[in-house]
Amino acid sequence: MLQRLIAAGLLAALAQPAHAADDADTALYGGIGLRLGTGGLGIDYTYGINRYVDVRAGYYFGSIDTTAEEDDIEYDAELEFSALSAMVDIKPFKGGFRISAGIHAPPELALYADGMDEYEVGDRRYTGDLVLDGKADLGSAAPYLGLGWGGTTNDRGLGVSFDIGVIFAKSPDVSLDVTGRACDSTADPCDPDGASGFDVSGSDPRAQQFQADKEQEVRNLEEDAKDFDLWPVLMIGLHYRF
């Protein structure tokens, strides 16, 4: 579907004379813009092929701090944006309304947790001084499809734009590193600094069991993060068209 929209837009571009004389007062060659929203903070350049098609490229960056909970573990979470984008804007009515299709990378989700006395990891509970550091990778590039208004090259000067769409990311790939000492308190209270304690990254059989539980925790996180593969985009922008 995405390829068909892009192809249709390019065919429309070839069928129209670029910046024809009768459109000389409004046909523009380009513009720069700032956009802010769930796709990050971005700057882009738009080039008008003709009254029906624009192409644009941009870079999006920034971060959003939030929290996430899984198995009674509250993670400090950070959505990190750092991506290039490339779009074709099809303007079926030769105005501000457009259908946008192209490539836009989703954010990466960083997870961090510490300072808790007890952690549920997989199907067991562990007492200890642990640090959990992880990431959810949604891929470096993904298809984007959306609708927008404004920011096209069919007007001059300053203007605003609005975008709503979806980034079709891959299923999340979660990695999780855990460090510190712990003991298995699933059945009874224990002391991680006593005889029942162990280094979770060591070779002790109890540590190997912890690592198996950690892999279950990773699968739980991936299951909870699977909705991120359809990343919603809502953006507002400010543009100068010349």
Coordinates of C-alpha atoms in Angstrom, one line a residue, residues 117-121 123-128 130 182-192 196-198 210 213:
D117 CA 14.2 -4.1 48.4
E118 CA 12.5 -6.9 46.5
Y119 CA 12.2 -7.6 42.8
E120 CA 9.9 -10.0 40.9
V121 CA 12.1 -11.5 38.2
D123 CA 8.3 -16.2 38.3
R124 CA 10.4 -15.7 41.5
R125 CA 11.0 -13.0 44.0
Y126 CA 14.5 -11.8 44.9
T127 CA 15.7 -9.6 47.7
G128 CA 18.8 -7.6 47.1
L130 CA 20.0 -4.8 42.2
A182 CA 20.4 -11.1 45.7
C183 CA 18.8 -14.1 47.3
D184 CA 15.7 -16.0 46.4
S185 CA 12.9 -14.8 48.8
T186 CA 10.1 -16.5 46.9
A187 CA 9.3 -18.9 49.8
D188 CA 11.0 -17.3 52.9
P189 CA 12.8 -14.0 53.8
C190 CA 16.5 -14.1 53.2
D191 CA 19.6 -11.9 53.5
P192 CA 21.4 -11.2 50.2
S196 CA 22.0 -17.4 50.9
G197 CA 23.1 -14.4 48.8
F198 CA 24.9 -14.6 45.5
F210 CA 18.4 -16.0 38.2
D213 CA 14.3 -15.9 35.4

